Coordinates of C-alpha atoms in Angstrom, one line a residue:
X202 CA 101.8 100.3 126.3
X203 CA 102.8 103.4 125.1
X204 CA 105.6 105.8 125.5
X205 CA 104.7 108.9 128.0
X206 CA 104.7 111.8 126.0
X207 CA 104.8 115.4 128.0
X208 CA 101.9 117.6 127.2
X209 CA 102.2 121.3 126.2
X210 CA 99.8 124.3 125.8
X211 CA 99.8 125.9 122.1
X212 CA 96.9 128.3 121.7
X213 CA 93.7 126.9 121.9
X214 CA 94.9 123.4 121.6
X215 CA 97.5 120.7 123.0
X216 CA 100.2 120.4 120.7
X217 CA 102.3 117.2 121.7
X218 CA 106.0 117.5 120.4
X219 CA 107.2 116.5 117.0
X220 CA 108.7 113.0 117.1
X221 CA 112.7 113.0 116.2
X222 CA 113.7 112.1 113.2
X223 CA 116.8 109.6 113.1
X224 CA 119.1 110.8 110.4
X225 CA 121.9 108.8 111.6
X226 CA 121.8 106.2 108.6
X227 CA 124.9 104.2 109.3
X228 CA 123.4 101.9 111.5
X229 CA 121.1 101.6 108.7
X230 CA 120.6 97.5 107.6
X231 CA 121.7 96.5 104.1
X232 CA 118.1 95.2 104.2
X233 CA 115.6 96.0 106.5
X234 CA 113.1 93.7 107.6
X235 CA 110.0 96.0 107.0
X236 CA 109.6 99.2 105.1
X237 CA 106.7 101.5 106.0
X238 CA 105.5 104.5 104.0
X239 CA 103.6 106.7 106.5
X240 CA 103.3 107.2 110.3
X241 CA 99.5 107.9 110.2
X242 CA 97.0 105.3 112.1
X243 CA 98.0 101.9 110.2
X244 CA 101.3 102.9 109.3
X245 CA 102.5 103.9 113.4
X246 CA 100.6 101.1 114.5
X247 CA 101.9 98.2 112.2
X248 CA 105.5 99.7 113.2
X249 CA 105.0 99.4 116.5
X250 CA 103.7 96.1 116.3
X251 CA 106.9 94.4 113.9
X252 CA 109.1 95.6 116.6
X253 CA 107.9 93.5 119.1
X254 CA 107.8 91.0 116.8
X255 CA 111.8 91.4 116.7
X256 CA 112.0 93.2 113.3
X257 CA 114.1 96.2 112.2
X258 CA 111.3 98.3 111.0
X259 CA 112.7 101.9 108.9
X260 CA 109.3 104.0 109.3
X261 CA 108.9 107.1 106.7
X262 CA 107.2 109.5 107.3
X263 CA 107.3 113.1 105.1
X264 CA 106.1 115.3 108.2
X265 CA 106.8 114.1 111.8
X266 CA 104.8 117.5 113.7
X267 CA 101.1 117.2 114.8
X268 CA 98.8 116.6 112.3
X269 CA 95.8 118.9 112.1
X270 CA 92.4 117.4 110.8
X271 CA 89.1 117.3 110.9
X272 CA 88.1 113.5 110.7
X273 CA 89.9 110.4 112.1
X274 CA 88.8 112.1 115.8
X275 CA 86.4 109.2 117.2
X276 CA 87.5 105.3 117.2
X277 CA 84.7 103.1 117.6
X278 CA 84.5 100.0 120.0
X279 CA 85.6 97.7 117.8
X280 CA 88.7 100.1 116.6
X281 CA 89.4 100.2 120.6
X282 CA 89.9 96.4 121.1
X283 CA 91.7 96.3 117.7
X284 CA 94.1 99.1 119.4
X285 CA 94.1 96.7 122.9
X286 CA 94.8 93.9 120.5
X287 CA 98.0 95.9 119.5
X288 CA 99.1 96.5 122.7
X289 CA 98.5 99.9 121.9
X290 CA 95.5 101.1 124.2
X291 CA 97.8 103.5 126.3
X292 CA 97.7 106.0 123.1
X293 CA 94.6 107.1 123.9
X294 CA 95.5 107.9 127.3
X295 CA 97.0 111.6 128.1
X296 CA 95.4 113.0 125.1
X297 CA 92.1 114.4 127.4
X298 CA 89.9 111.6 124.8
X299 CA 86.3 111.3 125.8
X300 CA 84.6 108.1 126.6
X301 CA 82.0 108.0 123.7
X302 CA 78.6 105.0 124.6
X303 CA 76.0 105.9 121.8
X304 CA 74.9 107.8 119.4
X305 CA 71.7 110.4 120.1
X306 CA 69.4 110.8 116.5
X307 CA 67.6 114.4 115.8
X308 CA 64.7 113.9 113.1
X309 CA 62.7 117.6 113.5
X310 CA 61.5 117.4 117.0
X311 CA 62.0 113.9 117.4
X312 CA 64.8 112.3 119.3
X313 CA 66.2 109.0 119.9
X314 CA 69.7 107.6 121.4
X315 CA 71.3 104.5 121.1
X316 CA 74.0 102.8 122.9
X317 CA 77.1 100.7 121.7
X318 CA 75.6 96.8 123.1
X319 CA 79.0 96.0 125.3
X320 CA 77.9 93.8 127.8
X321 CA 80.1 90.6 128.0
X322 CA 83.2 93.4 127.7
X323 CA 85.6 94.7 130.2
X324 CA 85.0 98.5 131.5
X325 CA 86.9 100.3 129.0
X326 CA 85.8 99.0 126.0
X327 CA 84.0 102.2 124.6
X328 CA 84.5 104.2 121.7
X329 CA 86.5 107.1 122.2
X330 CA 87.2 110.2 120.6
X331 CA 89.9 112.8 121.0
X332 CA 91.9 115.6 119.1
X333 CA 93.2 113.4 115.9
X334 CA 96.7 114.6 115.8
X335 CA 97.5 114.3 119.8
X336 CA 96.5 110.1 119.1
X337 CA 98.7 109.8 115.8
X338 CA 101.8 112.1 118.3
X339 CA 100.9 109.1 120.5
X340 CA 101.3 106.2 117.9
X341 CA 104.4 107.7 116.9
X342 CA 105.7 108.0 120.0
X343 CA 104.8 104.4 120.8
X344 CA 106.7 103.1 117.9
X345 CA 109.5 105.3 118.0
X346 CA 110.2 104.1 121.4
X347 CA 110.9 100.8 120.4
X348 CA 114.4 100.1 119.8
X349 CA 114.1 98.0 116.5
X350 CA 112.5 100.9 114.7
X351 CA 113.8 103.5 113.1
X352 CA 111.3 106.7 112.5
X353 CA 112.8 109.2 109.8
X354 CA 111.2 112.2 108.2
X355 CA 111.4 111.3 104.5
X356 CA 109.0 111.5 101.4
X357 CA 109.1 108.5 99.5
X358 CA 109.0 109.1 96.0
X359 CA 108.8 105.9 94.3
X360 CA 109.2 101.9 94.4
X361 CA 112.6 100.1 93.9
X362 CA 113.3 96.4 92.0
X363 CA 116.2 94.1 93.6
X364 CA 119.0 96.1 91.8
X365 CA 118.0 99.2 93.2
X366 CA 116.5 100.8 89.7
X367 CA 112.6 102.2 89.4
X368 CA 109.7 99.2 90.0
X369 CA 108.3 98.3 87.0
X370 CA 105.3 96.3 86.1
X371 CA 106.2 92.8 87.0
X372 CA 108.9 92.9 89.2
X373 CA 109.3 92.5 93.1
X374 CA 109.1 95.4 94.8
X375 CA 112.2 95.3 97.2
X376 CA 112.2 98.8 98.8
X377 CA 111.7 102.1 98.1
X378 CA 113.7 105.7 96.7
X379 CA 112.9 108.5 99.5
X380 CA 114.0 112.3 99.5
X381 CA 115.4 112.7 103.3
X382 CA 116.1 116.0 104.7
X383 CA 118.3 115.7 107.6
X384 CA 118.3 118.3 110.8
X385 CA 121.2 120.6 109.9
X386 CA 122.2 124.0 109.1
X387 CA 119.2 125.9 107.5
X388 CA 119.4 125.6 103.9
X389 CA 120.4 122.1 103.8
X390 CA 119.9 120.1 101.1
X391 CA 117.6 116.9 100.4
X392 CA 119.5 113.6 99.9
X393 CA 118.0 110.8 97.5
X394 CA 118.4 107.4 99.3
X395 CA 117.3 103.8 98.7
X396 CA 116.1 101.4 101.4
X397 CA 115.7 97.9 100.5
X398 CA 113.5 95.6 102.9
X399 CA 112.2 92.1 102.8
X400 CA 108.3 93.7 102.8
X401 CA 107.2 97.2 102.5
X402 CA 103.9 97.9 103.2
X403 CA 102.4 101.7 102.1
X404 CA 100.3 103.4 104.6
X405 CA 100.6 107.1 103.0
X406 CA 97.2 108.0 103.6
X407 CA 94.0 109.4 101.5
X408 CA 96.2 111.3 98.9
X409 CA 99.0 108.7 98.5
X410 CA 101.3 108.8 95.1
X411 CA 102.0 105.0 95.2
X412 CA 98.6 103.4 95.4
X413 CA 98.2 103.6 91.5
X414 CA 101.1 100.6 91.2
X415 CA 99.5 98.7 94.1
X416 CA 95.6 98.8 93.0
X417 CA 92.9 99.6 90.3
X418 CA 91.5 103.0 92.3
X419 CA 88.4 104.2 91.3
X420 CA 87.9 107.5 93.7
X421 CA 84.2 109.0 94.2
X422 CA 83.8 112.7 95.7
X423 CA 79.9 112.5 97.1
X424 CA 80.4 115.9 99.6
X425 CA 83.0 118.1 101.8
X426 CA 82.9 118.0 105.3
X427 CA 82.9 121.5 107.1
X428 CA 84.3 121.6 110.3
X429 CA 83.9 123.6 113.5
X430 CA 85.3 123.7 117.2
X431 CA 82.7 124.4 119.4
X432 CA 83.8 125.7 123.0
X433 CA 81.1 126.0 125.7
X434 CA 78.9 123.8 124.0
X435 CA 76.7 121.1 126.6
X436 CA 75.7 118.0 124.1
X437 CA 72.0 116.9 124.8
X438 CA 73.4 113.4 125.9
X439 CA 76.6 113.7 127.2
X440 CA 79.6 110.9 126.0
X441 CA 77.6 110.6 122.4
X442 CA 78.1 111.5 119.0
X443 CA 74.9 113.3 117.8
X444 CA 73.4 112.9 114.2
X445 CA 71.1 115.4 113.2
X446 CA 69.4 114.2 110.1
X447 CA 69.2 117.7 108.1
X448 CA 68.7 118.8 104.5
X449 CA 70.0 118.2 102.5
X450 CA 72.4 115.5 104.6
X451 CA 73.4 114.7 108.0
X452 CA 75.4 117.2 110.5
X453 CA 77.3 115.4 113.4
X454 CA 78.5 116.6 116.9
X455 CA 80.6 114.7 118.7
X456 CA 83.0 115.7 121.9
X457 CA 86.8 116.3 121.2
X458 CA 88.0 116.8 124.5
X459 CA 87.3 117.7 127.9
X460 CA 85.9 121.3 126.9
X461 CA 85.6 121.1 123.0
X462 CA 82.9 119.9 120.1
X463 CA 83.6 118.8 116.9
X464 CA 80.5 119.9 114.5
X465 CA 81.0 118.4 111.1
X466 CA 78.5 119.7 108.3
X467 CA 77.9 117.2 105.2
X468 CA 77.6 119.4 101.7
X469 CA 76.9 117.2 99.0
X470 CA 78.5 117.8 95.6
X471 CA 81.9 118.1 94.4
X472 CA 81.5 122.2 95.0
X473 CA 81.1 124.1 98.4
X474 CA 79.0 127.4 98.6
X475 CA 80.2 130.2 97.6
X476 CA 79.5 131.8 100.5
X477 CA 79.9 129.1 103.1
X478 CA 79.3 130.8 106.5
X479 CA 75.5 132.5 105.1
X480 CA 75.2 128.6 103.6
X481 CA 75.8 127.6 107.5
X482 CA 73.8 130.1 108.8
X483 CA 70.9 130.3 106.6
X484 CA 70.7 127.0 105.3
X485 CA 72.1 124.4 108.6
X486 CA 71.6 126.5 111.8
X487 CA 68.2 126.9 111.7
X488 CA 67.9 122.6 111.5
X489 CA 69.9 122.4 114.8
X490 CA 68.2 121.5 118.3
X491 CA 67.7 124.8 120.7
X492 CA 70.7 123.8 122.8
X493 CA 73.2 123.2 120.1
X494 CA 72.6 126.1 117.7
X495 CA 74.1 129.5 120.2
X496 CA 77.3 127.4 120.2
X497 CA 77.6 127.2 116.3
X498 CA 76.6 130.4 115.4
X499 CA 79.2 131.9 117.9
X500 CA 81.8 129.5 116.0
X501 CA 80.7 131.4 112.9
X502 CA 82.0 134.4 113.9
X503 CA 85.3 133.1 113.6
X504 CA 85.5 133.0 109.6
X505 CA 88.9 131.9 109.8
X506 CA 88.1 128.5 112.0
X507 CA 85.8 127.2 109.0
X508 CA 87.3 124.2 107.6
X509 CA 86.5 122.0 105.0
X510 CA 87.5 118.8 103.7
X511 CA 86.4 116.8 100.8
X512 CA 85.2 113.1 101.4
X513 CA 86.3 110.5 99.3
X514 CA 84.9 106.9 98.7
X515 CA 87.1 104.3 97.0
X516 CA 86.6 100.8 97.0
X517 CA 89.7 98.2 97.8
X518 CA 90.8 97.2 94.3
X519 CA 94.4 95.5 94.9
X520 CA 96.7 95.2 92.3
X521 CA 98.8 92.7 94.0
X522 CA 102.8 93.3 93.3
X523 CA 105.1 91.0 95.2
X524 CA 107.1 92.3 97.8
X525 CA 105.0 95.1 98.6
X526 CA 100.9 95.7 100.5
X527 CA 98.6 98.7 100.3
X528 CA 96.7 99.6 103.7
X529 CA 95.1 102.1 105.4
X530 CA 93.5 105.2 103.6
X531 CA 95.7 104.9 100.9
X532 CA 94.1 101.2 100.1
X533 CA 90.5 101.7 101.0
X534 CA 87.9 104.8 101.9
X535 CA 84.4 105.2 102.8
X536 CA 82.3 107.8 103.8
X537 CA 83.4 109.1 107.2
X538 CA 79.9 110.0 108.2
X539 CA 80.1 106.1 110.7
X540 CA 83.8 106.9 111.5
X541 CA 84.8 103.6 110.9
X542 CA 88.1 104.1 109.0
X543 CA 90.2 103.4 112.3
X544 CA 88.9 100.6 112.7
X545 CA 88.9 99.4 109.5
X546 CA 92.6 100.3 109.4
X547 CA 93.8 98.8 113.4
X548 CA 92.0 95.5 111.9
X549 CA 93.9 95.2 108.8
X550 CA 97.1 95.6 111.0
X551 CA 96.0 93.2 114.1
X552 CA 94.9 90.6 110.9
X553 CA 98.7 91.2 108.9
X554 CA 100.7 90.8 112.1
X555 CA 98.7 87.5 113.2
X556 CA 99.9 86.7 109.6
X557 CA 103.2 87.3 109.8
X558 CA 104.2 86.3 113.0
X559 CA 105.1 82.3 112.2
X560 CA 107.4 83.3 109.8
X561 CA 109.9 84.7 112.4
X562 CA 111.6 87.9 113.1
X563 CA 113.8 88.3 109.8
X564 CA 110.9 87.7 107.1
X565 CA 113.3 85.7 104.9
X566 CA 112.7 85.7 101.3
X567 CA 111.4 83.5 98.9
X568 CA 112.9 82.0 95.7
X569 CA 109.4 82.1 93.9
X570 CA 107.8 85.6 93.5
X571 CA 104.7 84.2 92.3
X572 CA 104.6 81.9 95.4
X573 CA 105.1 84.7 97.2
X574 CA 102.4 86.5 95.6
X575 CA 100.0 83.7 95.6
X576 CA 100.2 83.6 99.7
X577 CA 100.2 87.6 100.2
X578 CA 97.2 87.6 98.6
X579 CA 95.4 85.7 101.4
X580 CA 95.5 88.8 103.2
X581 CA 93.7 90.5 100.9
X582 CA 90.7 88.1 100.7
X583 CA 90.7 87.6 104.7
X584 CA 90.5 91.4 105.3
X585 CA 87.3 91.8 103.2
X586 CA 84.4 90.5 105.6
X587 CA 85.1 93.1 108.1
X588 CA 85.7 95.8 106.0
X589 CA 83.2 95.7 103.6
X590 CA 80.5 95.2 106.7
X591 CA 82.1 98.4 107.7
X592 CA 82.6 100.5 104.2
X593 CA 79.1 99.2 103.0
X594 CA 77.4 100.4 106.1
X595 CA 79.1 103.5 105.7
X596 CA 78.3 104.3 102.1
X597 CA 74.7 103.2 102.4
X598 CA 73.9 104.9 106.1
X599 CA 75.2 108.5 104.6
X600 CA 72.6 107.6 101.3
X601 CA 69.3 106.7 103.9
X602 CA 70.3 109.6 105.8
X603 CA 70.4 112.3 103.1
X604 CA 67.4 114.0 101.9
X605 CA 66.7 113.7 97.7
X606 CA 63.3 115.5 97.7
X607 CA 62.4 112.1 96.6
X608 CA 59.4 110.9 98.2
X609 CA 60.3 107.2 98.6
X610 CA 63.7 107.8 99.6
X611 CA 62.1 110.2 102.5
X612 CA 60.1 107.2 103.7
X613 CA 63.5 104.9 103.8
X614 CA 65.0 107.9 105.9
X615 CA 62.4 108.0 108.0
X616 CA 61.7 104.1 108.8
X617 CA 65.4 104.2 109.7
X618 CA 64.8 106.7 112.2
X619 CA 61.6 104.7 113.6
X620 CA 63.7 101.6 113.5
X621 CA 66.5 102.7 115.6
X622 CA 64.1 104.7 118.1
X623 CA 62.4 101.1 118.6
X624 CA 65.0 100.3 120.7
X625 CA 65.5 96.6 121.2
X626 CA 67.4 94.5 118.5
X627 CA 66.4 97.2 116.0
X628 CA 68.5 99.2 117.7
X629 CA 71.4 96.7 119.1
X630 CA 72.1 95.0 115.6
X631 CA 72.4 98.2 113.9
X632 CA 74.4 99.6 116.5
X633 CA 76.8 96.7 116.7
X634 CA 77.7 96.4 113.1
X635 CA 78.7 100.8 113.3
X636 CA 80.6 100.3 116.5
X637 CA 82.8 97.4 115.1
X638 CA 81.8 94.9 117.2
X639 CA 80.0 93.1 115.4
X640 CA 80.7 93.3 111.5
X641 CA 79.0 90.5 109.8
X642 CA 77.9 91.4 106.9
X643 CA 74.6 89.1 107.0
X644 CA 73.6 91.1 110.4
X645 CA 74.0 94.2 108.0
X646 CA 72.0 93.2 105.1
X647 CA 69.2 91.9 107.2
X648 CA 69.1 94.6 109.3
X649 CA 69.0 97.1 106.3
X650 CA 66.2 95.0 104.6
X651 CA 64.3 95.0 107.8
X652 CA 64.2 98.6 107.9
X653 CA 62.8 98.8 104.3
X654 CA 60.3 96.2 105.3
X655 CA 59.2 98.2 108.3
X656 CA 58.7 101.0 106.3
X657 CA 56.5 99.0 103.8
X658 CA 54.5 97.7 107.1
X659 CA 53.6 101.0 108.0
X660 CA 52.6 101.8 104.2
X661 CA 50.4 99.3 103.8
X662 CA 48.7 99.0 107.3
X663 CA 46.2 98.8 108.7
X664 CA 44.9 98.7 105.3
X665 CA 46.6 98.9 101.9
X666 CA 45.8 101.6 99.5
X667 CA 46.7 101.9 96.1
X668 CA 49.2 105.0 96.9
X669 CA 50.5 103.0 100.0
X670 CA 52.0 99.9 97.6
X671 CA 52.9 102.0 94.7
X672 CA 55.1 104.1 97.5
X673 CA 56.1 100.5 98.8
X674 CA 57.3 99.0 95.9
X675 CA 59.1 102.5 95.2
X676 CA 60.8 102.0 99.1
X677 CA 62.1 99.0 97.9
X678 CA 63.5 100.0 94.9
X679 CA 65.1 102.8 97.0
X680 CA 67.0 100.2 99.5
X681 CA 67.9 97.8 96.4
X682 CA 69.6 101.1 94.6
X683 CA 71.1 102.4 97.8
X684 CA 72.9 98.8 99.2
X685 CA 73.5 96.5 95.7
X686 CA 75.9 98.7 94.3
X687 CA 77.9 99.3 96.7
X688 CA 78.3 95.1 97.6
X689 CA 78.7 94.9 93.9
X690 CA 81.5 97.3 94.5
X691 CA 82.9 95.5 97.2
X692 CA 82.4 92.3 95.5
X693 CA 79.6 89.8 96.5
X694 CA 82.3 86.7 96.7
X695 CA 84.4 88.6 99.0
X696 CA 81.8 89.8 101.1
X697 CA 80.0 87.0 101.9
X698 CA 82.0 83.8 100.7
X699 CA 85.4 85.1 101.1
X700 CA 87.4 81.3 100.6
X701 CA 85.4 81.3 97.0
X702 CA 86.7 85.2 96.3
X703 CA 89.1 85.3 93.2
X704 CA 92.5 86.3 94.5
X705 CA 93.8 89.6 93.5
X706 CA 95.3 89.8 90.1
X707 CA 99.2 89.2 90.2
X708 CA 101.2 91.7 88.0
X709 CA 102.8 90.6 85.1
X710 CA 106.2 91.2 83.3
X711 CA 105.5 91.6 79.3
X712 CA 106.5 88.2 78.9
X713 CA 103.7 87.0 81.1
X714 CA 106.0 85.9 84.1
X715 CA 106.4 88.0 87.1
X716 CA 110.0 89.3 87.4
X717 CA 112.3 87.2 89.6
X718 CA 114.6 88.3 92.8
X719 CA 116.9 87.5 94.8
X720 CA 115.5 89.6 97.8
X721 CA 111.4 89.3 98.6
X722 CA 108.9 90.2 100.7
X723 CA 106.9 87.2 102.0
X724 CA 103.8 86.7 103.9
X725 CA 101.6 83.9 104.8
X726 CA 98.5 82.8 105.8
X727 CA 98.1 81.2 109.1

């Protein structure tokens, strides 16, 4: 469970206290037996979790106060029982986080909800969503508590070989060079040190400045996010998220807490408006249903609480360096429109501690790096059916949902409305694969060709014209452009056949062998 943490008031929100660093670095190990860069969702969690595994865990982490975003706020059912899995479910307790049971769809008049299908659970299994920075103040908190861990503000700068120099290509990453800034007298210097550990694992987030040694990134920028707060704002269905399928893309509204929405406003493009709040209130407001619309426009009034954030889609592309493993944000992204990246992020943690548990507290190292390579990259591979359900869902829900002018694509859009408001398994398989409890992706890509196959039904019925299956086969097209791509992206193998994937390419030392050491980071599979 995790530590209490004592709520105070700050403004118009609840500000939970910063988490203490601890500068004291004699105790420090000559080698610890984990090394994590970041105290965000994956990187708090996975701390917490190696500690009660018995390890000496040194957690960095470059700012230890309250985070302040505008995604990460709502965890889906399946992100929840990876959190229970964890032993972690107490962090979303204390936080005022809103039980969250469906989803309600806005298509002009037209309206439709849907519900997470958790029958067979216990009562609390529900999404929830909350205030993003009280739940990672909670994580923290929950690892910090845990004697074997040591949380330290600290900004790691770069990768470290056995003899303590820089990483280069081909070695074993054995630690990592961090600039700490212990509490002290103002004006106090930063102090380079070196921390060497059996396995560090980087967790740094969407803009990390390691992930370029660890993998191949290749970063799309398909539209911002603008954010509001909403106060005195009733939500047509209470405990839902709410999609309104706008133009020229989706707008979401989801609870925050007890008193507070979250409006997030999809702009497509790698620019924002000039002029964003006439954009918002000439171009989105008028789109909103009746009872939604007073609250945004009064949120407009407040300039200053417009806030914007650019999305960012990158497929998991591991370049696999001994001794070291990419996770979290700063591994893989996808569109935030499903808000699956939590759970995405709690699985890869629940899968890597199941994976590392037979090998005992102290991680002992390996003489062969490239064995050691060779088994690491089983997590890489076993990782990949959940994930890619979850990233290609994603990726090709935010294309259905956004409006092209295109009058093919409008008909995908549409069936996918009439699909879901069907009710039924049309709305239960759907619904299952978003809320994480069910991410297989054959449900997914049966479920997405069924929706382009409803839509050619109602083309072509009762009786085809020739308009009706030239806009069919154009439907068609439209899924196979919108969903192929991005599983070629994700890769086929790994997708779908994930013991035939090819494992991730090992780095190699000029000579074509990797790098030997006397101190590595092992994992393997179970």
């Amino acid at each position: 469970m995790c530590a209490t943490t004592s709520l105070h008031s700050h403004e118009d929100s609840v500000i939970l206290p910063p988490i203490p660093s601890n500068d004291d670095t004699s105790a420090d190990p000559e080698v610890w037996d984990v090394i994590i860069v970041g105290g965000g969702v994956a990187g708090s969690a996975l701390a917490y979790a190696q500690a009660k595994d018995g390890r000496r865990v040194l957690l960095l982490e470059r700012d230890l106060t309250q985070p302040d975003r505008i995604v990460g706020e709502l965890l889906q059912p399946g992100g929840y029982l990876q959190l229970k899995r964890l032993g972690l479910e107490g962090c979303v307790e204390g936080i005022d986080a809103v039980k969250v049971h469906g989803y309600a769809l806005f298509k002009g008049e037209r309206q439709a909800v849907v519900r997470y299908p958790v029958e067979g659970y216990s009562a609390d299994v529900a999404g929830r969503s909350f205030h993003h920075g009280r739940f990672i103040q909670k994580l923290r908190a929950a690892a910090a508590s845990c004697p074997s861990v040591t949380v330290r503000q600290g900004l790691v700068k770069r990768l470290v070989n056995d003899k303590g120099g820089e990483w280069q290509e081909g070695e074993v990453v054995t630690g990592v060079v961090y600039r700490h800034l212990p509490a002290g007298p103002e004006g106090a210097q930063p102090v380079e040190r070196c921390a060497r550990g059996h396995l560090t694992l980087v967790c740094d987030g969407m803009y990390s400045n390691l992930r370029k040694h660890l993998s191949t990134p290749k970063i799309a920028h398909p539209s911002f996010f603008v954010g509001l707060r909403l106060t005195n704002c009733s939500l047509p269905v209470p405990n839902h998220g709410h999609v309104v399928l706008a133009r020229p893309s989706p707008i979401l509204f989801y609870p925050i807490s007890s008193t507070e929405v979250r409006c997030l406003v999809d702009v497509p493009g790698e620019k924002l408006p000039g002029d964003l709040p006439a954009y918002l209130r000439a171009t989105v407001a008028p789109q909103l249903p009746d009872v939604l619309r007073p609250a945004f426009l009064a949120a407009l009034e407040r300039p200053e609480a417009i806030r914007s954030m650019q999305n960012k889609l990158m497929p998991a592309q591991p370049l696999h360096q001994p001794g070291a493993l990419l996770l979290g944000d700063a591994f893989n992204m996808r569109h935030p429109l499903t808000g699956g990246g939590m759970t995405v992020a709690l699985s890869d943690c629940a899968l890597l501690v199941d994976m590392l548990r037979p090998l005992g507290p102290r991680l002992a190292g390996v003489a062969d790096p490239l064995a050691t390579a060779a088994k690491t990259s089983d997590f890489y591979t076993r990782r990949k059916p959940l994930s890619a359900t979850i990233n290609t869902l994603a990726n090709a829900l935010y294309r259905v949902f956004c409006y092209t002018g295109d009058a093919a694509q409008e008909e995908m859009r549409q069936a996918c409305f009439d699909y879901l408001a069907r009710g039924g398994t049309c709305a239960t398989g759907p619904i299952s694969l978003l809320s994480g409890l069910n991410p297989r992706p054959s449900v997914l890509v049966q479920h997405f060709f069924m929706v382009a196959l409803f839509g050619v039904g109602r083309l072509l019925l009762p009786r085809p014209s020739l308009r009706g299956l030239y806009m069919a086969l154009a439907l068609l097209a439209v899924a196979c452009r919108i969903i192929l791509p991005i599983i070629w992206a994700e890769g086929p193998r790994a997708v779908f056949f994930p013991a035939l994937a090819p494992k991730p390419v090992v780095s190699m030392a000029p000579n074509g062998a990797v790098k030997r050491s006397t101190s590595v980071g092992v994992l393997a599979s179970s």
